[in-house]
Coordinates of C-alpha atoms in Angstrom, one line a residue:
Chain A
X242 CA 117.9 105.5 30.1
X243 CA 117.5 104.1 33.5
X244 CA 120.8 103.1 35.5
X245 CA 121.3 99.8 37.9
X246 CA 121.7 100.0 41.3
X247 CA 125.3 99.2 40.9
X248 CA 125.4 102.1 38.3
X249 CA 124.2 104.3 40.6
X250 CA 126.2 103.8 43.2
X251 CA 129.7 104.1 40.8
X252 CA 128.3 107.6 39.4
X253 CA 127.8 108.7 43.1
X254 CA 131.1 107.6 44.0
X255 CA 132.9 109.2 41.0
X256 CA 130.6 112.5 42.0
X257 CA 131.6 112.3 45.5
X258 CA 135.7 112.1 44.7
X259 CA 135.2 114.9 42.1
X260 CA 134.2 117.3 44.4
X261 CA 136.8 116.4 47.1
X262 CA 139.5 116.9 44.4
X263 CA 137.9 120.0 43.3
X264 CA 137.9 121.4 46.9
X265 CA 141.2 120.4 47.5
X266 CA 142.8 122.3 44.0
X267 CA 140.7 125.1 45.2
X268 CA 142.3 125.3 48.3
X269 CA 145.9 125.0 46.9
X270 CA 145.6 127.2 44.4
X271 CA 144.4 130.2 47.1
X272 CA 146.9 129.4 49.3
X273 CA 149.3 132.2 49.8
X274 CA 152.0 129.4 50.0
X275 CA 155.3 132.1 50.4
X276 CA 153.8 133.8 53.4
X277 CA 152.2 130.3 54.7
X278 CA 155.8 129.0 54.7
X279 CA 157.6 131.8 56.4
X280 CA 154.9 132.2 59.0
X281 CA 153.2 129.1 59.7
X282 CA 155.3 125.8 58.3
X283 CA 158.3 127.6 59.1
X284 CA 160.0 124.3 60.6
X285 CA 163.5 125.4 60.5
X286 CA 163.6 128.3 63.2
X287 CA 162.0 126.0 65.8
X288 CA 165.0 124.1 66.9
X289 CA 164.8 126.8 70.3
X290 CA 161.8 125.1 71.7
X291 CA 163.5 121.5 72.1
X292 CA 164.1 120.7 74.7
X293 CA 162.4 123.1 76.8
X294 CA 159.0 121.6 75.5
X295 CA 159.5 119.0 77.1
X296 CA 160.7 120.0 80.4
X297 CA 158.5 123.6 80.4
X298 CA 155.4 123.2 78.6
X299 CA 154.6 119.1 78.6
X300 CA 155.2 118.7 81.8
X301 CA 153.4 121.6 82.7
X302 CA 150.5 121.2 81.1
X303 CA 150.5 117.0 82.2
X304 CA 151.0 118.8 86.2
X305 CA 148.3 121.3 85.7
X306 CA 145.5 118.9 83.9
X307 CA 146.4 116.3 86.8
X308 CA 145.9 118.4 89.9
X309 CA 143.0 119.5 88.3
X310 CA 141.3 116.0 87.3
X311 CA 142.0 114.7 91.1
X312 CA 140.0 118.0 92.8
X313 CA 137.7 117.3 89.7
X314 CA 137.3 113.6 90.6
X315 CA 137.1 114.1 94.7
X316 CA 134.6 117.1 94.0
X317 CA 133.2 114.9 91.4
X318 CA 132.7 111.9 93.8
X319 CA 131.6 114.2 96.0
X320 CA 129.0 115.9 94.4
X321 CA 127.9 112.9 92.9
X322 CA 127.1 111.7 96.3
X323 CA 125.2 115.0 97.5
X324 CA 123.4 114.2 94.4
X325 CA 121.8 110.8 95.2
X326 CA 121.2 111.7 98.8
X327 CA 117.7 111.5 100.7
X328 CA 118.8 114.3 102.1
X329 CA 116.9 117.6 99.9
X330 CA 119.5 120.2 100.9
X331 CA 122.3 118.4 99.8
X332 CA 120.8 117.5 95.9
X333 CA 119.7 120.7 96.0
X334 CA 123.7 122.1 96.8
X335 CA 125.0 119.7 94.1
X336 CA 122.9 120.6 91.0
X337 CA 123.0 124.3 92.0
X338 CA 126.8 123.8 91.5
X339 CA 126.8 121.6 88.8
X340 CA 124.5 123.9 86.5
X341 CA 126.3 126.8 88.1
X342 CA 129.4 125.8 87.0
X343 CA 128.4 123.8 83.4
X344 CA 126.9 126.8 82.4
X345 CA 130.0 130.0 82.6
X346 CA 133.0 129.2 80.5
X347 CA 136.0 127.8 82.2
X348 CA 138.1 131.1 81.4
X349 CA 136.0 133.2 83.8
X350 CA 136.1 130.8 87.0
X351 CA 140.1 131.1 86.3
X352 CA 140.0 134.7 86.5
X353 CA 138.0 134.7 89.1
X354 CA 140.3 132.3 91.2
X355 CA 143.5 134.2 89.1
X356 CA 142.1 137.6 90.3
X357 CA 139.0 138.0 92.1
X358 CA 139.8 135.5 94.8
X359 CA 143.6 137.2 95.7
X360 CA 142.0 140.5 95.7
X361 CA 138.7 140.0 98.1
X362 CA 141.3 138.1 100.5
X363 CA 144.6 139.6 100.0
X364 CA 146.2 136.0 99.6
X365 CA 148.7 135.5 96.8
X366 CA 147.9 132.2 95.4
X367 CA 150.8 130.0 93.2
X368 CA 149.8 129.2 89.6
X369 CA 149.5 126.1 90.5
X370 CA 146.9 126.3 92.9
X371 CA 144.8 128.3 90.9
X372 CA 145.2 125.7 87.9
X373 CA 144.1 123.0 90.4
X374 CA 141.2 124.9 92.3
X375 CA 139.6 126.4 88.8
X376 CA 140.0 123.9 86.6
X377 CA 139.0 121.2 89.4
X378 CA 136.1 122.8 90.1
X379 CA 134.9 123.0 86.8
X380 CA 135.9 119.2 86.1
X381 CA 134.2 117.9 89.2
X382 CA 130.7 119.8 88.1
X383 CA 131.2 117.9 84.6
X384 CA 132.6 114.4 86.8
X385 CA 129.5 114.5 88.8
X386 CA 127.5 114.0 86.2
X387 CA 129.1 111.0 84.9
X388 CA 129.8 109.4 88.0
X389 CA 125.4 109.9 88.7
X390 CA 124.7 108.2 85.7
X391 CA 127.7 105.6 86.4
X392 CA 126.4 104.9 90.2
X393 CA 122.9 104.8 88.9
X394 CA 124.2 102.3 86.4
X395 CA 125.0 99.9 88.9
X396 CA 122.3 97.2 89.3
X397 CA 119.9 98.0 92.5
X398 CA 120.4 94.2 93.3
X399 CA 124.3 95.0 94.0
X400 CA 122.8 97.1 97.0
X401 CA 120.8 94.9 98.3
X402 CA 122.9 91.8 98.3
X403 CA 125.5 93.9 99.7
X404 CA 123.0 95.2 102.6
X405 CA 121.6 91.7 103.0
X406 CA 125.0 90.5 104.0
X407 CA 125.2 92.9 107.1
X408 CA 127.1 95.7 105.0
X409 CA 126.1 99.3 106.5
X410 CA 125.2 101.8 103.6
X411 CA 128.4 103.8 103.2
X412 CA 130.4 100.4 103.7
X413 CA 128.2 98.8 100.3
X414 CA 128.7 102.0 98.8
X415 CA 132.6 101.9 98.9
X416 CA 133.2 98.2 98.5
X417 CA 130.6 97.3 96.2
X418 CA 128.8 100.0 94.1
X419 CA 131.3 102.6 93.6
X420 CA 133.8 100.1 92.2
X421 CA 131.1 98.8 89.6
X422 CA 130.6 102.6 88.9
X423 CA 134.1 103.4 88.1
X424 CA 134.5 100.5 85.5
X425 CA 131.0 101.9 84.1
X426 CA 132.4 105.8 84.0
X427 CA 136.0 104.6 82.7
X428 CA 135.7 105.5 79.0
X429 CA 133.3 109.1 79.4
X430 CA 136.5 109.8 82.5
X431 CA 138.8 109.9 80.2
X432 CA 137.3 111.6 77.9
X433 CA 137.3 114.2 80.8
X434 CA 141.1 114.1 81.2
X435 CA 141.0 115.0 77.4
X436 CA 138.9 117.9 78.2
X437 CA 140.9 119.0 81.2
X438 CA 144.1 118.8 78.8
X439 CA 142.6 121.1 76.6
X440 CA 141.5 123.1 79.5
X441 CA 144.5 123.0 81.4
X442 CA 145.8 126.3 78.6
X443 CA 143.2 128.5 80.0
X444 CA 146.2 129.3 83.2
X445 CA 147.3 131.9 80.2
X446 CA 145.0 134.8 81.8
X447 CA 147.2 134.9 84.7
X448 CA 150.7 136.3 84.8
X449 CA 153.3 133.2 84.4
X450 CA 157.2 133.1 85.1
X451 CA 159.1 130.6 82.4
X452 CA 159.2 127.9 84.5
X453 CA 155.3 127.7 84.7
X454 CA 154.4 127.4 80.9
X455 CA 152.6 125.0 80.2
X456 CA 152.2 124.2 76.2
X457 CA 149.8 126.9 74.6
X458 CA 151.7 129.7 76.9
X459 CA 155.4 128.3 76.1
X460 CA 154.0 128.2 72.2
X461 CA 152.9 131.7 72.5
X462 CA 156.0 132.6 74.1
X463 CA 157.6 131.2 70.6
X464 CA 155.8 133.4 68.6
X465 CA 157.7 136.7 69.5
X466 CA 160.7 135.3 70.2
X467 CA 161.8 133.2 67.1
X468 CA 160.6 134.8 64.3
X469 CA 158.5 131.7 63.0
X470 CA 155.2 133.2 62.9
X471 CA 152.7 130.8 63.8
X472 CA 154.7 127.8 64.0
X473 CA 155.8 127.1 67.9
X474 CA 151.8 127.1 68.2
X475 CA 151.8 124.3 65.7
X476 CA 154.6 122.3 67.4
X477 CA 152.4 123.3 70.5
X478 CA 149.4 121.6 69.3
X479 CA 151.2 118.9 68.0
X480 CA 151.8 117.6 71.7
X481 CA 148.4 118.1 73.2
X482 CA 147.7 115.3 70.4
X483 CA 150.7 113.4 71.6
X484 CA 148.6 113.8 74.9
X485 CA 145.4 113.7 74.1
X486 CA 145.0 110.8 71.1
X487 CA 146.7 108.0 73.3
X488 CA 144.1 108.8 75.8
X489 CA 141.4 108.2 73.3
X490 CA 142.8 105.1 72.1
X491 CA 142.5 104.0 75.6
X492 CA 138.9 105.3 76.3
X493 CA 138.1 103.1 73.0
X494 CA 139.8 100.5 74.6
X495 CA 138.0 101.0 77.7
X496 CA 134.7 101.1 76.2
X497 CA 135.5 97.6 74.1
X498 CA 136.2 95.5 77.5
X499 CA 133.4 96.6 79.2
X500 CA 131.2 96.1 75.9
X501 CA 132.5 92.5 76.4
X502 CA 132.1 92.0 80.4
X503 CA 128.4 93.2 80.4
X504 CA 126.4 90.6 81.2
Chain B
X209 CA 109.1 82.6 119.5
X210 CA 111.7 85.2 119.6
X211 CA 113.9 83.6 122.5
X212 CA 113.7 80.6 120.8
X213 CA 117.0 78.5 119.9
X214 CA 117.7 75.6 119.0
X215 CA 121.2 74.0 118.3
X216 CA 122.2 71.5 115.3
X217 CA 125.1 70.3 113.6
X218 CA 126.2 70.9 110.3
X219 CA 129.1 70.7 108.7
X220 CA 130.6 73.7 109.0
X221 CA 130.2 72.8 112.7
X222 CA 128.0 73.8 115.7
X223 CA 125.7 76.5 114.5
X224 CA 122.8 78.6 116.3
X225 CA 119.5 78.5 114.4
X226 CA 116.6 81.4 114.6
X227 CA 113.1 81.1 114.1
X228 CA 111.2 83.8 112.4
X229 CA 107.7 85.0 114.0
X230 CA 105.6 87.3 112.1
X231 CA 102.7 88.7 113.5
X232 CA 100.0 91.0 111.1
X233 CA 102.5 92.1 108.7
X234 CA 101.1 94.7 106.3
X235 CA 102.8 96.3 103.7
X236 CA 101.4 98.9 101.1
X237 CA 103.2 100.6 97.6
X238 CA 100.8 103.8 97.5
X239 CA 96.7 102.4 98.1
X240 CA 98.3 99.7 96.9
X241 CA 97.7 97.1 100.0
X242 CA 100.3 93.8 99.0
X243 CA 100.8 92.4 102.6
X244 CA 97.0 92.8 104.3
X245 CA 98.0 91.0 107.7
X246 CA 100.3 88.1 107.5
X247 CA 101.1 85.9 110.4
X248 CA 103.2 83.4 109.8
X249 CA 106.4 81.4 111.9
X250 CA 109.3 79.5 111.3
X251 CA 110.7 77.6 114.2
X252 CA 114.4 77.1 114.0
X253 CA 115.3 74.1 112.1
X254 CA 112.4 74.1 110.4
X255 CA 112.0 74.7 106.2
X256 CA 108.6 76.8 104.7
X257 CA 108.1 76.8 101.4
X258 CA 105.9 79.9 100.3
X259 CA 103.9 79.3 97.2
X260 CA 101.4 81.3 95.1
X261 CA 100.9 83.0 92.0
X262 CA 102.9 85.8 90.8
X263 CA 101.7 88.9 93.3
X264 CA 100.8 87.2 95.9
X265 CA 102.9 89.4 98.3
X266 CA 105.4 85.8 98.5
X267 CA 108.4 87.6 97.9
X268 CA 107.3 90.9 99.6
X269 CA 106.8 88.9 102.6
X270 CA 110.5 87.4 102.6
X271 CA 111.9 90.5 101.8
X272 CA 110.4 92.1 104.9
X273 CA 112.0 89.3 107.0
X274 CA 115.1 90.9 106.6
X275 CA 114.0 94.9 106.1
X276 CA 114.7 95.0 102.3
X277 CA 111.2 96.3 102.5
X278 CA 109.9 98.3 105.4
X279 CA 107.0 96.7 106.7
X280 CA 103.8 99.5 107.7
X281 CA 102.1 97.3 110.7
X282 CA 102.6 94.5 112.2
X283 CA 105.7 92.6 113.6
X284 CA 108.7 90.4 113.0
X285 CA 111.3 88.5 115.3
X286 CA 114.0 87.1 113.4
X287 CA 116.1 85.0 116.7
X288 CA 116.8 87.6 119.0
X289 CA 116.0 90.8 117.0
X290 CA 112.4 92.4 117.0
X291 CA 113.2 93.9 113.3
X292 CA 110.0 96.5 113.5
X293 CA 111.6 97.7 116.4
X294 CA 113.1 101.7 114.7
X295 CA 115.9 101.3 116.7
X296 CA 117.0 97.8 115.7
X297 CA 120.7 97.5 114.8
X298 CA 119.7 96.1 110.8
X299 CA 123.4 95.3 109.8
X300 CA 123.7 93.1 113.2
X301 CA 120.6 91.3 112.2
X302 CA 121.4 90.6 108.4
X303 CA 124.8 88.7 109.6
X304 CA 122.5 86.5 111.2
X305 CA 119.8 85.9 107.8
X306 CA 121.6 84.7 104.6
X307 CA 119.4 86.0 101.5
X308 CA 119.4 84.4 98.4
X309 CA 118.3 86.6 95.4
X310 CA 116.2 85.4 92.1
X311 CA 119.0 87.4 89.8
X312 CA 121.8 85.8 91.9
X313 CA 123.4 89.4 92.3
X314 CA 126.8 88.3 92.8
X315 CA 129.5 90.9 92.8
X316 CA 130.8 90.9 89.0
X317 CA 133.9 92.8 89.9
X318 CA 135.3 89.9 92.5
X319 CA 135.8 86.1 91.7
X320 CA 134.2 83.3 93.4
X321 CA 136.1 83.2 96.6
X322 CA 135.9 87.2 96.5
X323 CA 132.6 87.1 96.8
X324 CA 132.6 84.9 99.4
X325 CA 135.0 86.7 101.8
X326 CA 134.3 90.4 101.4
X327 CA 131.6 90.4 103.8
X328 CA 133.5 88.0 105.7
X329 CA 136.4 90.5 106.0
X330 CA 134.5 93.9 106.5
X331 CA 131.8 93.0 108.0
X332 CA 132.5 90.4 110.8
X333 CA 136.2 91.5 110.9
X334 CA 137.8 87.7 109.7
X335 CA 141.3 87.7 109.1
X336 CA 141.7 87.4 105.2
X337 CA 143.3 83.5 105.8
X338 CA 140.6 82.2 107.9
X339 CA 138.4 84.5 105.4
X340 CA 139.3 82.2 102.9
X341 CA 139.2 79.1 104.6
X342 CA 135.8 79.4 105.4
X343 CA 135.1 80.9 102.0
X344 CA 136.6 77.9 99.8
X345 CA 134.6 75.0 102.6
X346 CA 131.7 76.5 101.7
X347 CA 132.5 76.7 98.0
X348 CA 133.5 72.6 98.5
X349 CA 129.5 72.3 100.3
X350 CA 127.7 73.6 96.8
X351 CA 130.6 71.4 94.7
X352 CA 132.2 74.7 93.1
X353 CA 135.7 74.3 95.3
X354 CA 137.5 74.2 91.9
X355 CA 135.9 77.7 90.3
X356 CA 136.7 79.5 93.3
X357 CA 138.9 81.9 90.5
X358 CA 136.2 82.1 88.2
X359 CA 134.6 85.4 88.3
X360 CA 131.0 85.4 87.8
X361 CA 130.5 86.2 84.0
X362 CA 132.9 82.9 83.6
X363 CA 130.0 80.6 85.4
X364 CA 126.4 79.3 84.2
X365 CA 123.3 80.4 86.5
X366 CA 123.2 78.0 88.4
X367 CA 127.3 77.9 89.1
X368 CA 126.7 81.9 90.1
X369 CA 123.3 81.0 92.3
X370 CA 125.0 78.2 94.1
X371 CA 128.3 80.9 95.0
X372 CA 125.2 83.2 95.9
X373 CA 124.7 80.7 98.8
X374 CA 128.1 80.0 99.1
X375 CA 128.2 83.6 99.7
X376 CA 125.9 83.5 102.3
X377 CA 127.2 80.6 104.1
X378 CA 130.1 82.1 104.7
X379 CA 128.5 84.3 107.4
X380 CA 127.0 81.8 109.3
X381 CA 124.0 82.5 109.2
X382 CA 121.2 81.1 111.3
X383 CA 118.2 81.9 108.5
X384 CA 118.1 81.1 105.1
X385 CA 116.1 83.4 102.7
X386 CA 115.4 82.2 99.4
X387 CA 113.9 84.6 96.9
X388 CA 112.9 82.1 93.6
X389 CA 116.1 80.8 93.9
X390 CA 116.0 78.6 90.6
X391 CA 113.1 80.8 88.6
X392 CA 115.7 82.5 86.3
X393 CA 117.9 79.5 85.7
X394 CA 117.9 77.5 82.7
X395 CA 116.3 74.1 83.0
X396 CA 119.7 71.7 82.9
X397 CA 121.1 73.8 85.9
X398 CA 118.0 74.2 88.4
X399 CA 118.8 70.6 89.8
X400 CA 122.7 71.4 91.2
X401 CA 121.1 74.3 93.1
X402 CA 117.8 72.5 94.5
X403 CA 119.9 69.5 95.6
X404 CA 122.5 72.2 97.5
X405 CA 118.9 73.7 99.1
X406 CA 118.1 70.1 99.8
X407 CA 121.3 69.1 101.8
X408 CA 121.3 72.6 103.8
X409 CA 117.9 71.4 105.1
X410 CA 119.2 68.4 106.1
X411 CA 122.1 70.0 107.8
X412 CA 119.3 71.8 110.2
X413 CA 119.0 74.9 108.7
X414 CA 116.1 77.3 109.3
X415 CA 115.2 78.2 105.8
X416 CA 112.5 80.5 104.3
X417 CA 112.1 79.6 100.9
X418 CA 109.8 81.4 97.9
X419 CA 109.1 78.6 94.8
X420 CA 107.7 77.4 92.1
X421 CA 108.9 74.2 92.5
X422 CA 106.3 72.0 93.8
X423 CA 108.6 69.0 93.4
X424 CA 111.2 70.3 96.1
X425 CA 108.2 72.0 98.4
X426 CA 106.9 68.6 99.0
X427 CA 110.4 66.8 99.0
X428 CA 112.0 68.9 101.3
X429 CA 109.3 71.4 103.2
X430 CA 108.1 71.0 106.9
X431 CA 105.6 72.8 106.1
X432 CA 103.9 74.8 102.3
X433 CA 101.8 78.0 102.8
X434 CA 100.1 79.0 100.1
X435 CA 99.5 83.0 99.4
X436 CA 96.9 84.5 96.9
X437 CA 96.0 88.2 97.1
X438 CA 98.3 89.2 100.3
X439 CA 96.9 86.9 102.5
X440 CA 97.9 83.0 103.3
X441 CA 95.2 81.2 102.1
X442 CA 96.7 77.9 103.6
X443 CA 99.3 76.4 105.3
X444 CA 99.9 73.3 106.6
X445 CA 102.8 69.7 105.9
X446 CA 103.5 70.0 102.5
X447 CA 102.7 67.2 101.4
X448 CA 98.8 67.7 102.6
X449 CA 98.9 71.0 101.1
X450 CA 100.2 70.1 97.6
X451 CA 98.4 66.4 97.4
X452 CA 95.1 67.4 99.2
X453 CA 94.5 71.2 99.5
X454 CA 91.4 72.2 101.2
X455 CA 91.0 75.7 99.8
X456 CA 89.5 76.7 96.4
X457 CA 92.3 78.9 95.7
X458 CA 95.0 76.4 96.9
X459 CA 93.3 73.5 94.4
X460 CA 93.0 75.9 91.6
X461 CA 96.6 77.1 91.7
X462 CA 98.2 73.7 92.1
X463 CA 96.1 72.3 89.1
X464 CA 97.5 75.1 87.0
X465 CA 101.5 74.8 88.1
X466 CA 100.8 71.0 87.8
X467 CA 99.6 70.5 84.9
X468 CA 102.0 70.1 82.4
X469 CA 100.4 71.2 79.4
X470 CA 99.2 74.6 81.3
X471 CA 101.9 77.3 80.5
X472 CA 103.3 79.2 82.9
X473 CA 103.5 82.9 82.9
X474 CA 106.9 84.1 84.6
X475 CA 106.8 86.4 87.5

C-alpha cells in the first residue's frame, strides 16, 4: 500500500520525535540524579562566589581577552600588511608566523611566555603581560588572516581612484581601503573576540594570586573550597555565555547590515 | 608641448590647463603587445575623444596618461611633468589629472561631500571649511548640491558618476581623464552625465575622454582618434572623422556602432 507525499512526511516526522523522546528517557533514567545534584546542580552552596565573580573572574577574563585582541589586532594589521607586500621577505616573515602559530595549541605559546621566556631572560613578567603577549600573538596570526581576505575584499578600483586623486600608497591605504576592510572583517572579528574569550582561561598554567582569576580559574578555585562539586564551573560557564552570546548576536547583526550595504 | 599653458576661465575661477604629449607609447601584458607606439597630443583647452572597439588599447592608453599603467617605451608629458621620467613625483602629478572611472569607484564608506573633500583635506592640505566649500560648488556644477548627504549606495549611476567628477573637480585639476564614463550606466541616466562632460568643455577644460558615444564625440570633441589593434588608425576634427572617415577600419567600426540594428558587444 503506497503512501502520499504528505503521508510520508507525517510518518517521518512522528519517527523523528520518537526517537528524540526515546533518547531523552534513556538519558533520565541513567542519570545518577542523587550524586548529579549534590555534585553538579548543587545551586545552594554557591552563594560564596557572588559577588567576587563579578569583580575577580568577569572582569578578569573581559581585561585578559581585551589586551589580548588589541596585540592580536595591531599584530594582526600588521602581519596582514607584511602579507600583501611586494616586498618577498616580509610575506615570507608573515606566513612563517601565521602557520607557525595556527598550527601549536594556544596552551603551549602560554607556557612558553608563562615559563620559558622568564627563565632564558631572568625577567619576571605580570600575568597580565603574559595573557596579552600569548594570547595576542596567537590572535593576530588568526586576525591576519581575516584582515588578508578583508583588504583583498576591497575593490581594486578603491585603490586606484584613491591614487588617481594624488593619494600616496600608505595614505590610500589608511583612509580608504583599510576602512572598507574593517566593515568587511567586522562579523569573522568578532567571532575572534569569541575565541579569545574562550582563550583567555588558558592563563590557568601559570601561578595566579586571587586577585588575578579570571572565570575558569576563580570556578576552579570553587570547586575545593565550597563543597559543590562541579557547580562553581557551571556558574563559570554560565558567564562566558553572558560574554560570549551577546557578541554573536552582534556578529549576526554585523553580517545582516553589511548583507544589505553591498552593492 | 610640455611647457605649454594656457589660461581660461571657468567657474570655479581662473584655472591652469595642461596639455598631454605622448610620444611612442608602448605597453605590453606578457608577449602580449596592447600599445605598439602611440603618439598622440592634447593641447590644453582642447577635448579628444578616443574611439575604437573593445581592445583597442583606448583605455590602456588613458590609463598610462596618469601611471595607473606603467608604460614600457616611449614618453608622456602631462603640463610640466615628464611622467616616464623614474623619478617623477606621481602623487604631485595626479593632483594635477582628474580621472574618471567606468565603475564610478566612489568611496562607499563617505557621503557625497565626503567624497569630495577627503582628497581635498589630505592631500592638498585644505582646511575642512574651505574643504567643503569647494566640495559642495562643485556638487552645485553637476546639479547634485542637494545629495551632498547621500552616500553612494543612496544614488543612481549616473548621480554616483557625476560625484565621481565632482570628486575630481574638487582638486582643480588641469586634465580631465575620462575612462567610458557613461558605458555602465543605465540608458535614462547617461544624458545628466554627458551634458556635465559637455559644460566642462565649455568651461576650457583639457579633457581626454574614452567613448562610445559617437553623438557627444562629434558634439563636443576638437578632435576623434580612432584606435584598432594598438595603434591610431585615424585622427582628425570629429566631425570629419565620424561623417567621412578615410580609413577602412575607421568606416567599418563607425557603420557597426551606428547602426542601430547592429548590437553591441560590451567591453
Amino acid at each position: 500500500m503506497a503512501m502520499t507525499a504528505r503521508q510520508r512526511a507525517r510518518v517521518s516526522l512522528y519517527v523523528q520525535a520518537g526517537i528524540f523522546v526515546v533518547a531523552v528517557a534513556a538519558l533520565i533514567l541513567a542519570t545518577d540524579w542523587k550524586t548529579l545534584t549534590t555534585n553538579v546542580f548543587n545551586f545552594g552552596k554557591i552563594g560564596p562566589m557572588f559577588p567576587d565573580i563579578f569583580f575577580s573572574g568577569l572582569k578578569n577574563t573581559l581585561i585578559y581577552t581585551f589586551l589580548g585582541f588589541i596585540v592580536g589586532l595591531s599584530g594582526g594589521l600588521l602581519l596582514a600588511l607584511m602579507k600583501l607586500s611586494s616586498f618577498p621577505l616580509y610575506r615570507w616573515i608573515a606566513t612563517g608566523y601565521i602557520e607557525f602559530f595556527r598550527g601549536i595549541p594556544a596552551l603551549l605559546v602560554f607556557i612558553a611566555f608563562g615559563y620559558g621566556v622568564p627563565l632564558a631572560f631572568g625577567v619576571q613578567w605580570n600575568v597580565a603581560v603574559v595573557v596579552m603577549v600569548s594570547l595576542g600573538m596567537v590572535a593576530a596570526a588568526y586576525i591576519a588572516e581575516t584582515l588578508r581576505a578583508g583588504l583583498q575584499a576591497v575593490p581594486k578600483g578603491q585603490m586606484e581612484a584613491a591614487r588617481s586623486l594624488g593619494m600616496p600608497q600608505w595614505r590610500a591605504m589608511v583612509t580608504i581601503v583599510i576602512p572598507q576592510a574593517f566593515r568587511i572583517v567586522l562579523p569573522p572579528l568578532t567571532n575572534e573576540v569569541i575565541l579569545l574569550t574562550k582563550d583567555s582561561s588558558l592563563i590557568y598554567v601559570l601561578g595566579l594570586t586571587a586577585a588575578q582569576y579570571e572565570l575558569t580559574k576563580f570556578g576552579r578555585d570553587g570547586i575545593s573550597s565550597l563543597g559543590a562539586g562541579l557547580t562553581p564551573l557551571l556558574v563559570a560557564g554560565a558567564f562566558y555565555l553572558v560574554v560570549t552570546i551577546p557578541l554573536s548576536l552582534l556578529a549576526r547583526k554585523f553580517e545582516s547590515r553589511s548583507a544589505r550595504t553591498k552593492r | 608641448m610640455n611647457d605649454v599653458e594656457i589660461h581660461s576661465r571657468t567657474q570655479s575661477g581662473r584655472v591652469h590647463a595642461a596639455g598631454v604629449a605622448i610620444k611612442d607609447l608602448r605597453k605590453s601584458y606578457g608577449s602580449n603587445e596592447v600599445l605598439k607606439g602611440i603618439s598622440l597630443d592634447v593641447a590644453p583647452g582642447e577635448v579628444v575623444c578616443l574611439i575604437g572597439p573593445s581592445g583597442s588599447g583606448k583605455s590602456t592608453l588613458l590609463r598610462c596618461v596618469n601611471l595607473l599603467e606603467q608604460p614600457n617605451e616611449g614618453s608622456i608629458h602631462v603640463g610640466g611633468f615628464d611622467a616616464t621620467d623614474p623619478d617623477v613625483d606621481i602623487d604631485k602629478m595626479r593632483r594635477k589629472v582628474g580621472m574618471v572611472f567606468q565603475q564610478f569607484n566612489l568611496f562607499p564608506h563617505l557621503n557625497a561631500l565626503r567624497n569630495c573633500t577627503i582628497a581635498q583635506t589630505k592631500v592638498l592640505k585644505r582646511p575642512q571649511a574651505e574643504a567643503d566649500k569647494i566640495a559642495r560648488a562643485n556638487l552645485e556644477r553637476v546639479g547634485l548640491g542637494h545629495l551632498a548627504d547621500r552616500f553612494p549606495d543612496q544614488l543612481s549611476g549616473g548621480q554616483q558618476q557625476r560625484v565621481a567628477i565632482a570628486r575630481a573637480l574638487s582638486m582643480d585639476p588641469e586634465l580631465m581623464l575620462f575612462d567610458e564614463p557613461t558605458s555602465a550606466l543605465d540608458p535614462e541616466t547617461v544624458g545628466d552625465v554627458l551634458s556635465v562632460m559637455r559644460n566642462l568643455a565649455k568651461e576650457g577644460m583639457t579633457m581626454l575622454v574614452v567613448t562610445h558615444e559617437m553623438g557627444f564625440a562629434r558634439e563636443v570633441a576638437d578632435r576623434v582618434v580612432f584606435m584598432d589593434g594598438g595603434v591610431v588608425v585615424e585622427e582628425g576634427v570629429a566631425e570629419h572623422v565620424i561623417s567621412s572617415p578615410t580609413q577602412g577600419r575607421t568606416k567599418e567600426f563607425l557603420r557597426r556602432v551606428l547602426d542601430p540594428t547592429h548590437i553591441e558587444i560590451a567591453e
